[in-house]
PDB file of C-alpha atoms in Angstrom:
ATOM      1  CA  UNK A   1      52.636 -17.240  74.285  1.00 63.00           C
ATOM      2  CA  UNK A   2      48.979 -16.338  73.934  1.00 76.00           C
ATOM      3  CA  UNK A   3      49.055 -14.129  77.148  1.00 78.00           C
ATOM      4  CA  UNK A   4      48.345 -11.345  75.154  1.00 77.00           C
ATOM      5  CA  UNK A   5      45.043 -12.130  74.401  1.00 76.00           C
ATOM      6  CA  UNK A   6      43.862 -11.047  77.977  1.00 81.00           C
ATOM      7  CA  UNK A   7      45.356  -7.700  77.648  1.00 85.00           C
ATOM      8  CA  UNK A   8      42.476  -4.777  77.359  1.00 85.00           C
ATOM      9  CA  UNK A   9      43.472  -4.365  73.556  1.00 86.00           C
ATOM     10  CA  UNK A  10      42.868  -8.235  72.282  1.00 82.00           C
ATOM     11  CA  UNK A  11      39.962  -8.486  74.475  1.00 87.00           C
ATOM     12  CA  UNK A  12      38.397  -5.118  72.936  1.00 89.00           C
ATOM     13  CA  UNK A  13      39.509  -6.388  69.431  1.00 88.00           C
ATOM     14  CA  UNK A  14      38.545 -10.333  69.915  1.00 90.00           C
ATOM     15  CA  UNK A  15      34.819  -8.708  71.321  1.00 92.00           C
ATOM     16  CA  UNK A  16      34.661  -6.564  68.035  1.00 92.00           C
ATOM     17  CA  UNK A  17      35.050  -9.577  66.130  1.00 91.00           C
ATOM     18  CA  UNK A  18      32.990 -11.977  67.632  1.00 93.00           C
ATOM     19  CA  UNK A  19      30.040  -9.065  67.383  1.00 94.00           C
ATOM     20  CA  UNK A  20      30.586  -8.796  63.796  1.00 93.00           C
ATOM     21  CA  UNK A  21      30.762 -12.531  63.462  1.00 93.00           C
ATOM     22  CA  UNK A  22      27.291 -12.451  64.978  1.00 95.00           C
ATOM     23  CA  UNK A  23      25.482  -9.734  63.295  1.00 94.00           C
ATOM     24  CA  UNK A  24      26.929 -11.701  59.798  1.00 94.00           C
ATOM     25  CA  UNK A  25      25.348 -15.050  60.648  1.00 94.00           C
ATOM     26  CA  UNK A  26      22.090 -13.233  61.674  1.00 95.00           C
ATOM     27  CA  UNK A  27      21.808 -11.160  58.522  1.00 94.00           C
ATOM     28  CA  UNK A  28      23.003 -14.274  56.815  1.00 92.00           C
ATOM     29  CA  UNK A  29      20.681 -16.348  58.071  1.00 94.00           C
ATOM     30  CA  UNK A  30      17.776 -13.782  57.795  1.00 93.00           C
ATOM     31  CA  UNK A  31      18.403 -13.491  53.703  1.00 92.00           C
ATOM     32  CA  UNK A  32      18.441 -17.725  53.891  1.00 90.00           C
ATOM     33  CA  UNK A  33      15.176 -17.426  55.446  1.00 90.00           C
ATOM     34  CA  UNK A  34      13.928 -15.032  52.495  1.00 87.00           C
ATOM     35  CA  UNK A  35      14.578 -17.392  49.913  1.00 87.00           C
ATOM     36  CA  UNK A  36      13.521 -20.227  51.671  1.00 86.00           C
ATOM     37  CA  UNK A  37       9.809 -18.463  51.909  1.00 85.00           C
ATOM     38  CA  UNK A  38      10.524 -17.108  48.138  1.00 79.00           C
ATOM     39  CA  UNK A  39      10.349 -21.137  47.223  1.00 80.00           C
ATOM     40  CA  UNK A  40       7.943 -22.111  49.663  1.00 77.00           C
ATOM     41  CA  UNK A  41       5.982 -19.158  47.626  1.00 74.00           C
ATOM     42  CA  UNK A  42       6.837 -21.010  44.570  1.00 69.00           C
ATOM     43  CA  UNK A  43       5.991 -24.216  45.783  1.00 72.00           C
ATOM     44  CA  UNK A  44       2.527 -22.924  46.983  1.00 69.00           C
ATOM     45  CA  UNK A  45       1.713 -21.295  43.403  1.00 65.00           C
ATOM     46  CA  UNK A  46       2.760 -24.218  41.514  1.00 64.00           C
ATOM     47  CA  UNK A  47      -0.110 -26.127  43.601  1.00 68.00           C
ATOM     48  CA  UNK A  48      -2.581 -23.241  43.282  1.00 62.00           C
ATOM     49  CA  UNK A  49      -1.620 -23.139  39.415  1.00 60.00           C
ATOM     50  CA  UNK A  50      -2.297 -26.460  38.891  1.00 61.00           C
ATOM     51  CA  UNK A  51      -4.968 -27.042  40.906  1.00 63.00           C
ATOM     52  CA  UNK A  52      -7.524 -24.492  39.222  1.00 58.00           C
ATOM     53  CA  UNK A  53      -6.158 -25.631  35.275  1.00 58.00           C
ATOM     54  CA  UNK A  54      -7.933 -28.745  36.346  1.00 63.00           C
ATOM     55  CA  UNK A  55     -10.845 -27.089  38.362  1.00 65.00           C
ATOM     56  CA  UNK A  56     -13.989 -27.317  37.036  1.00 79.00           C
ATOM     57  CA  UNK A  57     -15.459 -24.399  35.237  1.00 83.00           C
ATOM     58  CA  UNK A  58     -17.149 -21.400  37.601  1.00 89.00           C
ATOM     59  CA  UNK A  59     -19.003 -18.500  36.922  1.00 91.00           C
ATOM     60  CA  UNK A  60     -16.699 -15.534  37.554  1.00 91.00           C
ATOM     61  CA  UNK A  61     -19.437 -13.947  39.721  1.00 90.00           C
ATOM     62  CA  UNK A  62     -18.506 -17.039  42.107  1.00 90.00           C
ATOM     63  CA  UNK A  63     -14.703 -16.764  41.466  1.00 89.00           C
ATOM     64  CA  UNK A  64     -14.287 -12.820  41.936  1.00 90.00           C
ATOM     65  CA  UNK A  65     -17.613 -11.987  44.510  1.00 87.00           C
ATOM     66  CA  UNK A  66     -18.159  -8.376  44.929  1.00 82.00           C
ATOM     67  CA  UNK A  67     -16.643  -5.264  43.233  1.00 82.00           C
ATOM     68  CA  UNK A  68     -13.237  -5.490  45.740  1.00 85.00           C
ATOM     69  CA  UNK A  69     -12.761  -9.344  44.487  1.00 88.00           C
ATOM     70  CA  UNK A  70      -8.960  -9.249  43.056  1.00 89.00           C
ATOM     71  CA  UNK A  71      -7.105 -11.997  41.345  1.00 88.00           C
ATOM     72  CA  UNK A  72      -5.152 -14.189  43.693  1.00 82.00           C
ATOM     73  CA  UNK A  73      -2.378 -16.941  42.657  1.00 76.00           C
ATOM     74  CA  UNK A  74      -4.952 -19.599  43.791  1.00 76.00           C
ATOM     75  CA  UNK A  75      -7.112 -18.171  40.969  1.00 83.00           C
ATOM     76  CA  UNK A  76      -4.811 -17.739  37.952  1.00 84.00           C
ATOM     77  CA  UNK A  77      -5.663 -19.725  35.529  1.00 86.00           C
ATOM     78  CA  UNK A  78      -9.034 -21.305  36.741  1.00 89.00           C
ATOM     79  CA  UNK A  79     -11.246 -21.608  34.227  1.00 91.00           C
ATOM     80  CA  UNK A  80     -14.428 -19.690  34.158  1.00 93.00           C
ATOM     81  CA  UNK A  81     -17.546 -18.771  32.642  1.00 94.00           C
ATOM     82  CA  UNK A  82     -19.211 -14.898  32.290  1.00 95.00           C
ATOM     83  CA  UNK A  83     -22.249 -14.480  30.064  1.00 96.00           C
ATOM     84  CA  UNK A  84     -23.327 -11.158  28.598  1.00 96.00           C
ATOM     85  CA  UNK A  85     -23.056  -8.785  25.531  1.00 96.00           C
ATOM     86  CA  UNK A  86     -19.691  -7.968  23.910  1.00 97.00           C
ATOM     87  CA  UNK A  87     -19.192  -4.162  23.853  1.00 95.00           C
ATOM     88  CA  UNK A  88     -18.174  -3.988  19.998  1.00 94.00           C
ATOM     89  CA  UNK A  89     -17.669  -0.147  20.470  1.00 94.00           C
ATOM     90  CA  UNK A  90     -15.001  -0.152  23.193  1.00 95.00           C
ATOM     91  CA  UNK A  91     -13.156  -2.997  21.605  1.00 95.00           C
ATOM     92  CA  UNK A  92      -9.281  -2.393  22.185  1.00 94.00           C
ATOM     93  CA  UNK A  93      -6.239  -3.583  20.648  1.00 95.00           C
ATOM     94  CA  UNK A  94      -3.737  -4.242  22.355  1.00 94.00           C
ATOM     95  CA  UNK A  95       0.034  -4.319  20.872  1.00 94.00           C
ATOM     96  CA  UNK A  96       3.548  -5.659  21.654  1.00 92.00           C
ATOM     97  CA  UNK A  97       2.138  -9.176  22.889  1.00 93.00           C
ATOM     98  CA  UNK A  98       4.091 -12.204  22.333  1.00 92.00           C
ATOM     99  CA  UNK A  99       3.054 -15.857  22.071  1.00 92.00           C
ATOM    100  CA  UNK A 100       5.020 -18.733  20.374  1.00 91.00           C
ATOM    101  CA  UNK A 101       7.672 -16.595  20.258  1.00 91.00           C
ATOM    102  CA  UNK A 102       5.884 -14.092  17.640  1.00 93.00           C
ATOM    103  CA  UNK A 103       4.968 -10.350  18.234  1.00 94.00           C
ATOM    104  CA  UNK A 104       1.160  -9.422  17.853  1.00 94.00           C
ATOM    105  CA  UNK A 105      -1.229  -7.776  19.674  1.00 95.00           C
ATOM    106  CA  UNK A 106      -4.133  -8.929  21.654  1.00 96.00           C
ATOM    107  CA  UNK A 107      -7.670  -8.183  20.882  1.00 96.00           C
ATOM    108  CA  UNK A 108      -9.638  -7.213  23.490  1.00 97.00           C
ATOM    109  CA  UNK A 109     -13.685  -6.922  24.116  1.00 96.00           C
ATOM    110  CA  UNK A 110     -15.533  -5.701  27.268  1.00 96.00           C
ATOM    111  CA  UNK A 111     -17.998  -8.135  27.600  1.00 96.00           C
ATOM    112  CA  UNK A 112     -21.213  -6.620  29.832  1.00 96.00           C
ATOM    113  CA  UNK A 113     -22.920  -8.895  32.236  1.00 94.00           C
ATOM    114  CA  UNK A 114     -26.316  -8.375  34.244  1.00 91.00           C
ATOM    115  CA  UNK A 115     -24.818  -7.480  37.257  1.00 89.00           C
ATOM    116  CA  UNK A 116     -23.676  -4.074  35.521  1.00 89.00           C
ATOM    117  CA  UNK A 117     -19.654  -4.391  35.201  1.00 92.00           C
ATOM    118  CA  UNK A 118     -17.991  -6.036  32.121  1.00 94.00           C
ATOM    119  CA  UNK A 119     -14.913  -8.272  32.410  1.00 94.00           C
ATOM    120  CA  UNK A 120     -12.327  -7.849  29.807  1.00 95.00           C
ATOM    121  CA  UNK A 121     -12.080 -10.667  27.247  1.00 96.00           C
ATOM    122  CA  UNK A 122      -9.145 -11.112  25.080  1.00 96.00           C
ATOM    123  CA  UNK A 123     -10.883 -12.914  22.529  1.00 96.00           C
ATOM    124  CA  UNK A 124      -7.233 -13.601  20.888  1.00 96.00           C
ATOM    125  CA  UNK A 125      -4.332 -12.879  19.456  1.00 96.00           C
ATOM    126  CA  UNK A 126      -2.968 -12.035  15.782  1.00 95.00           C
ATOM    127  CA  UNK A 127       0.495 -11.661  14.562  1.00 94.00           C
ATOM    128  CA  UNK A 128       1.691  -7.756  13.137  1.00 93.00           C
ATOM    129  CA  UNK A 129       1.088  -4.413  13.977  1.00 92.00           C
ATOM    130  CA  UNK A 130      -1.646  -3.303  15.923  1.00 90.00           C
ATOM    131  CA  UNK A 131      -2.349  -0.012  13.868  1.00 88.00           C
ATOM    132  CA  UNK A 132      -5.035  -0.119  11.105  1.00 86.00           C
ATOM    133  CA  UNK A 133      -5.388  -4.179  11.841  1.00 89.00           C
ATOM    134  CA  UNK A 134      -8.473  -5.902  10.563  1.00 90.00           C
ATOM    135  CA  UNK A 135      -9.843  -8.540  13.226  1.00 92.00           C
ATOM    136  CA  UNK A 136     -12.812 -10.705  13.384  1.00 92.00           C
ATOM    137  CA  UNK A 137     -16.556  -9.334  13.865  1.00 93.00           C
ATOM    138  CA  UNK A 138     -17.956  -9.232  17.004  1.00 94.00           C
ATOM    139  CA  UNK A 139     -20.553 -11.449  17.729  1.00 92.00           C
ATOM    140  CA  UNK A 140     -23.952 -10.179  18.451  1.00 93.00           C
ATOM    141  CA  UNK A 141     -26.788 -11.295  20.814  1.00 94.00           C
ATOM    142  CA  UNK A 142     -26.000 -12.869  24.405  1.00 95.00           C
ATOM    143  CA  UNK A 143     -22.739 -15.079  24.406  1.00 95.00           C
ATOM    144  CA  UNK A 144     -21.303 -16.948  27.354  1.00 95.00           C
ATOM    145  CA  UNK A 145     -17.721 -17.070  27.407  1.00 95.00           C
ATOM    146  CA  UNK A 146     -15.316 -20.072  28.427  1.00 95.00           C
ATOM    147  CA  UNK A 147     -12.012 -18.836  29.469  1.00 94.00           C
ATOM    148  CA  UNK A 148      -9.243 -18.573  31.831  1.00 93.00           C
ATOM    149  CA  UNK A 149      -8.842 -16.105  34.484  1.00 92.00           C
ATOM    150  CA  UNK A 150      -5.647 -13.513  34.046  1.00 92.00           C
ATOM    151  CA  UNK A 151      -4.250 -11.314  37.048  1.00 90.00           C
ATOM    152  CA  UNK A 152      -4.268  -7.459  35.943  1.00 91.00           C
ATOM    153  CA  UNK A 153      -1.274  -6.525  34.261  1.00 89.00           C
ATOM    154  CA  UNK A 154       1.716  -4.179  35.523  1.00 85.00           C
ATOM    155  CA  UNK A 155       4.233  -1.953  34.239  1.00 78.00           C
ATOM    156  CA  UNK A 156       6.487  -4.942  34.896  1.00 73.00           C
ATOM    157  CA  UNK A 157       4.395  -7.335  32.232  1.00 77.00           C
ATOM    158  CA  UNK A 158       5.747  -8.240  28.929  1.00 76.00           C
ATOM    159  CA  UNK A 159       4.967  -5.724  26.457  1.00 77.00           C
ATOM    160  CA  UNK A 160       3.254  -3.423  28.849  1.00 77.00           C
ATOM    161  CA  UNK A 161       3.259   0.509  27.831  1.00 80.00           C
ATOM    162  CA  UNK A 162       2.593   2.837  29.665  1.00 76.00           C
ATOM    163  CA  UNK A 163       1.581   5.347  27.599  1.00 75.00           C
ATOM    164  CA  UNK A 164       1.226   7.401  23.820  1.00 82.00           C
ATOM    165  CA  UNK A 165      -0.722   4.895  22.150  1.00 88.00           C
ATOM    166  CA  UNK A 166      -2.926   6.111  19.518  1.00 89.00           C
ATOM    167  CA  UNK A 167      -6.909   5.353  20.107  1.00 89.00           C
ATOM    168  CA  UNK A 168      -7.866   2.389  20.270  1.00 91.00           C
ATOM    169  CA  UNK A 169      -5.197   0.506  21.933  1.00 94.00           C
ATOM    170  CA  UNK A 170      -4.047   0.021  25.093  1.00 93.00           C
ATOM    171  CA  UNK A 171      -1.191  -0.376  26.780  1.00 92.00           C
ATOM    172  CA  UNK A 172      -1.435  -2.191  29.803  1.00 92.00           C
ATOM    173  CA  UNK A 173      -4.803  -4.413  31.206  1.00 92.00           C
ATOM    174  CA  UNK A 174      -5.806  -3.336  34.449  1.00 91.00           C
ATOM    175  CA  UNK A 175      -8.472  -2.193  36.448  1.00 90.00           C
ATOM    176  CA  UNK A 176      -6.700   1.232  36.476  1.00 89.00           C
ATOM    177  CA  UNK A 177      -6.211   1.529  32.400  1.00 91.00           C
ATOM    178  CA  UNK A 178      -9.861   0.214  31.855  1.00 92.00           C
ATOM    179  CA  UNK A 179     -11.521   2.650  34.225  1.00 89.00           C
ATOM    180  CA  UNK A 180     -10.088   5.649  31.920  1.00 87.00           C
ATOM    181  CA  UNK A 181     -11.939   3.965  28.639  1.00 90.00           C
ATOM    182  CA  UNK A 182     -14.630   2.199  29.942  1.00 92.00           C
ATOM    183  CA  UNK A 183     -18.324   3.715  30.957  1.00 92.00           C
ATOM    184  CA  UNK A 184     -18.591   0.949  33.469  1.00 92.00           C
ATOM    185  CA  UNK A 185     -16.799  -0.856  36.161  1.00 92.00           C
ATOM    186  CA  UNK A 186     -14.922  -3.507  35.234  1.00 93.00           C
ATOM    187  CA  UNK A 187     -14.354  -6.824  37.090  1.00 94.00           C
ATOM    188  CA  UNK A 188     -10.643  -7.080  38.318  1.00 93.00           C
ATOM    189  CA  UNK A 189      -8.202  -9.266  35.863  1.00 91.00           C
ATOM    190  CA  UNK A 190      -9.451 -10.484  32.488  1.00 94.00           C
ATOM    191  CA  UNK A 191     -10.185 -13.591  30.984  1.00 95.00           C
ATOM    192  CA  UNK A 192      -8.324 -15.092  27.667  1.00 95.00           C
ATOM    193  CA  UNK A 193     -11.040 -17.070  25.946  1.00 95.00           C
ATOM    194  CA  UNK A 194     -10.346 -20.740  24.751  1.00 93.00           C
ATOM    195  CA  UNK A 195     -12.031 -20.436  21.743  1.00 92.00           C
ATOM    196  CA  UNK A 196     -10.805 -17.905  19.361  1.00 93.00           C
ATOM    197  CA  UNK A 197     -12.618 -17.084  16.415  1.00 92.00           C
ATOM    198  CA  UNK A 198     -11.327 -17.579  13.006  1.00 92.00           C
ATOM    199  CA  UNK A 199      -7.908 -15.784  12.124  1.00 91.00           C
ATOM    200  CA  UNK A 200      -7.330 -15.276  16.211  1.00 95.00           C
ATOM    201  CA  UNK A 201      -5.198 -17.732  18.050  1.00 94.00           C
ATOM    202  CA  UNK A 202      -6.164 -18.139  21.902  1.00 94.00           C
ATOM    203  CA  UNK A 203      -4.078 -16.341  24.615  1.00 93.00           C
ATOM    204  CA  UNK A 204      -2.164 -19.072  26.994  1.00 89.00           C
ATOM    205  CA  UNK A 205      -2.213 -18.416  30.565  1.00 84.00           C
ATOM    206  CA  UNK A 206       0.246 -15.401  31.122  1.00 78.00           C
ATOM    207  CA  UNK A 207       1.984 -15.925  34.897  1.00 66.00           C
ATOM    208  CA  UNK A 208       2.132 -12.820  36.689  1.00 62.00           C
ATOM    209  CA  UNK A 209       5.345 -10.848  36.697  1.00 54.00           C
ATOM    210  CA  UNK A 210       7.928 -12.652  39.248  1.00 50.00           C
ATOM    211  CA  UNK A 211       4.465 -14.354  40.622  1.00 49.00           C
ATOM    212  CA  UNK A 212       6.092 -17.603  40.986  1.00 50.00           C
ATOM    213  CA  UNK A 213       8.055 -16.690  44.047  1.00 51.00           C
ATOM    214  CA  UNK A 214      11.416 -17.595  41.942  1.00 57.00           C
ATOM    215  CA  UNK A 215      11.919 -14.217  40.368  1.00 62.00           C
ATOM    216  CA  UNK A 216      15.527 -12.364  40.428  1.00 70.00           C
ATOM    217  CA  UNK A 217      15.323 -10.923  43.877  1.00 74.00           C
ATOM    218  CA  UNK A 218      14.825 -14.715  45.266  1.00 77.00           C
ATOM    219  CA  UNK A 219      18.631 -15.437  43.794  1.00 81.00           C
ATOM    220  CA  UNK A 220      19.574 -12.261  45.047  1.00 86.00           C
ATOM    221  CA  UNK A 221      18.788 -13.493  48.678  1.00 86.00           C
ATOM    222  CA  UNK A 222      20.597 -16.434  47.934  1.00 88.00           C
ATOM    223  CA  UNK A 223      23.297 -14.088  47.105  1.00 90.00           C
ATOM    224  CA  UNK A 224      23.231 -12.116  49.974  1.00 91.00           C
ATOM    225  CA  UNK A 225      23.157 -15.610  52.383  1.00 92.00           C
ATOM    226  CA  UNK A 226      26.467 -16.420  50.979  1.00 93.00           C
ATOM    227  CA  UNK A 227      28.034 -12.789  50.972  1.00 94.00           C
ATOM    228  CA  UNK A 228      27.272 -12.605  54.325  1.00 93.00           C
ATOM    229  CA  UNK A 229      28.576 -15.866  55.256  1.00 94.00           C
ATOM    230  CA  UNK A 230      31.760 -15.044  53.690  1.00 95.00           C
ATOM    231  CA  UNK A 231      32.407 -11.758  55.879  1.00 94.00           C
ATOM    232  CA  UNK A 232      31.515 -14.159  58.493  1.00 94.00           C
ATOM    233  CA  UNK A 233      34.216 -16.427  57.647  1.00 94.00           C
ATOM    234  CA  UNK A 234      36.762 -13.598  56.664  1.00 94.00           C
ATOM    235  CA  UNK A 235      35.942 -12.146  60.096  1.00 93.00           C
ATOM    236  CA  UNK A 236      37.572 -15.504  61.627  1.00 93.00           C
ATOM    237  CA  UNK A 237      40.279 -15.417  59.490  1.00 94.00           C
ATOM    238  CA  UNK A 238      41.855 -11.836  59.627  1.00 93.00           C
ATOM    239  CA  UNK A 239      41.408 -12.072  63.628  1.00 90.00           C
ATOM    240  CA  UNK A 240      43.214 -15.643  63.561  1.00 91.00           C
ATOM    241  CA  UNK A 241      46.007 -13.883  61.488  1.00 91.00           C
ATOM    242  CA  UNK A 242      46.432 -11.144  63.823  1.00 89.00           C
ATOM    243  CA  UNK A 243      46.687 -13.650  66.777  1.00 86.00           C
ATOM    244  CA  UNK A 244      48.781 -15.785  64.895  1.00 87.00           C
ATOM    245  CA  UNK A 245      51.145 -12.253  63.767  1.00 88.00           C
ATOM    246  CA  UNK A 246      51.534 -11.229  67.610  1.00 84.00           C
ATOM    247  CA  UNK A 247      52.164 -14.248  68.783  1.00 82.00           C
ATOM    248  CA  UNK A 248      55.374 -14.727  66.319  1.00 82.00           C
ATOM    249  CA  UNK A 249      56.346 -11.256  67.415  1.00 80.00           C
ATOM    250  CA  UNK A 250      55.996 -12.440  71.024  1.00 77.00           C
ATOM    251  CA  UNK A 251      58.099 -15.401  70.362  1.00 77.00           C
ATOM    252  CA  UNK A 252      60.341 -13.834  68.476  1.00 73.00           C
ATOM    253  CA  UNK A 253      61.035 -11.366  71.383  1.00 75.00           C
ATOM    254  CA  UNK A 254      61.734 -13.981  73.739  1.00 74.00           C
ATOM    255  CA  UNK A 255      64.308 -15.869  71.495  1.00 75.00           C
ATOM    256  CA  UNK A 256      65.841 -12.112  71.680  1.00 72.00           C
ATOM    257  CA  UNK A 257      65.202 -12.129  67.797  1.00 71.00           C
ATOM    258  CA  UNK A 258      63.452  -9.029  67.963  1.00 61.00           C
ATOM    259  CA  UNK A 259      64.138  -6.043  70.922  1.00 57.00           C
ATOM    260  CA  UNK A 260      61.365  -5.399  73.186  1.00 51.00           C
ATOM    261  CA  UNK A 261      58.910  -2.124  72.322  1.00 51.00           C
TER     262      UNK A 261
END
């Protein structure tokens, strides 16, 4: 009754199939592998994270060495020290920050060290608008800093503007946003201080955007293993109803239930 299937047609049509079948579990099994590494990436950070919250304090020299030094997941978080002179006139403010759940703005101070760059210091954060806000003085003299190291900002980070702020505010902290405001070069990231003066409440460590290696295009992977398995699986089925269609007709053609084509 199967016969058929060895006819040029069903053996063009079953070869069809079983290609598609294969291409399905491959692309399946390639998106699997994506958010497999997504969590592995996840994993890995989740060490790194808390691994340097317990680390001992370091200079940031140490941490970031050398102007092209950039903020890495195994340094998120670590706590460090910079020492140096705060900047009082290119203090910026920096709005549309959110901690505990309340909107504020961060206040931020370059903070020059002897090596010539200045790392940005959020000294804190204070709940309100950001336009004609009064924050603490700045302190004079030489001041070393204890704080935790931030990765730069993007235009994907909570609260992050990208432009149209009046002076003295900014809208995103990066390298790239400091460079336009700043006479010097900065180091890469910035560093939320753990104490913050009077009327200032000290940043937490902010995660970077999707950093975690669990972000939405992780699930979407996931979502694409299982789409793909499913075409896999309707694949099998519409072929097996095809078989299982001719092969009634065949039957039914030699019960004389149905007149030859």
């Amino acid at each position: 009754m199967y016969r058929f299937l060895l006819t040029p047609r069903w053996l063009g049509g079953t070869v069809v199939a079983l290609a598609a079948i294969v291409v399905c579990l491959l692309l399946g099994s390639w998106q699997l592998g994506r958010f497999e590494d997504r969590v592995d990436s996840h994993k890995d950070t989740s060490r790194a994270a808390a691994s340097a919250s317990t680390a001992a304090a370091q200079p940031l020299s140490q941490v970031l060495e050398g102007p092209a030094a950039r903020v890495g997941t195994d340094t998120v978080g670590r706590t460090v020290t910079a020492t140096g002179r705060f900047d009082a006139s290119h203090q910026l403010l920096v709005p549309d920050r959110t901690v505990d759940g309340r909107q504020g703005f961060y206040v931020l101070t370059p903070l020059t060290t002897s090596d010539g760059r200045a790392v940005a210091v959020v000294r804190g954060w204070a709940p309100g608008a950001a336009a004609g806000a009064a924050v603490p003085a700045v302190p004079d003299g030489e001041v070393t800093v204890v704080g935790r190291l931030q990765a730069p900002e993007n235009s994907g980070s909570g609260g992050a503007v990208a432009g149209g702020l009046p002076s003295g505010q900014l809208g995103t902290i990066s390298p790239a946003t400091l460079v336009n405001v700043m006479p010097y070069a900065v180091y890469d990231g910035w560093v939320a201080a753990d104490a913050a003066p009077a009327g200032l409440t000290a940043v937490p460590t902010v995660q970077p955007q999707g950093g975690d290696g669990l972000s939405l295009r992780a699930f979407q992977n996931l979502g694409y293993t299982l789409e793909w398995f499913v075409f896999a699986g309707f694949v099998v089925f519409m072929w097996w109803r095809l078989v299982r269609r001719e092969a009634e007709a065949v039957e039914d053609r030699e019960l004389g239930l149905e007149p030859a084509a």
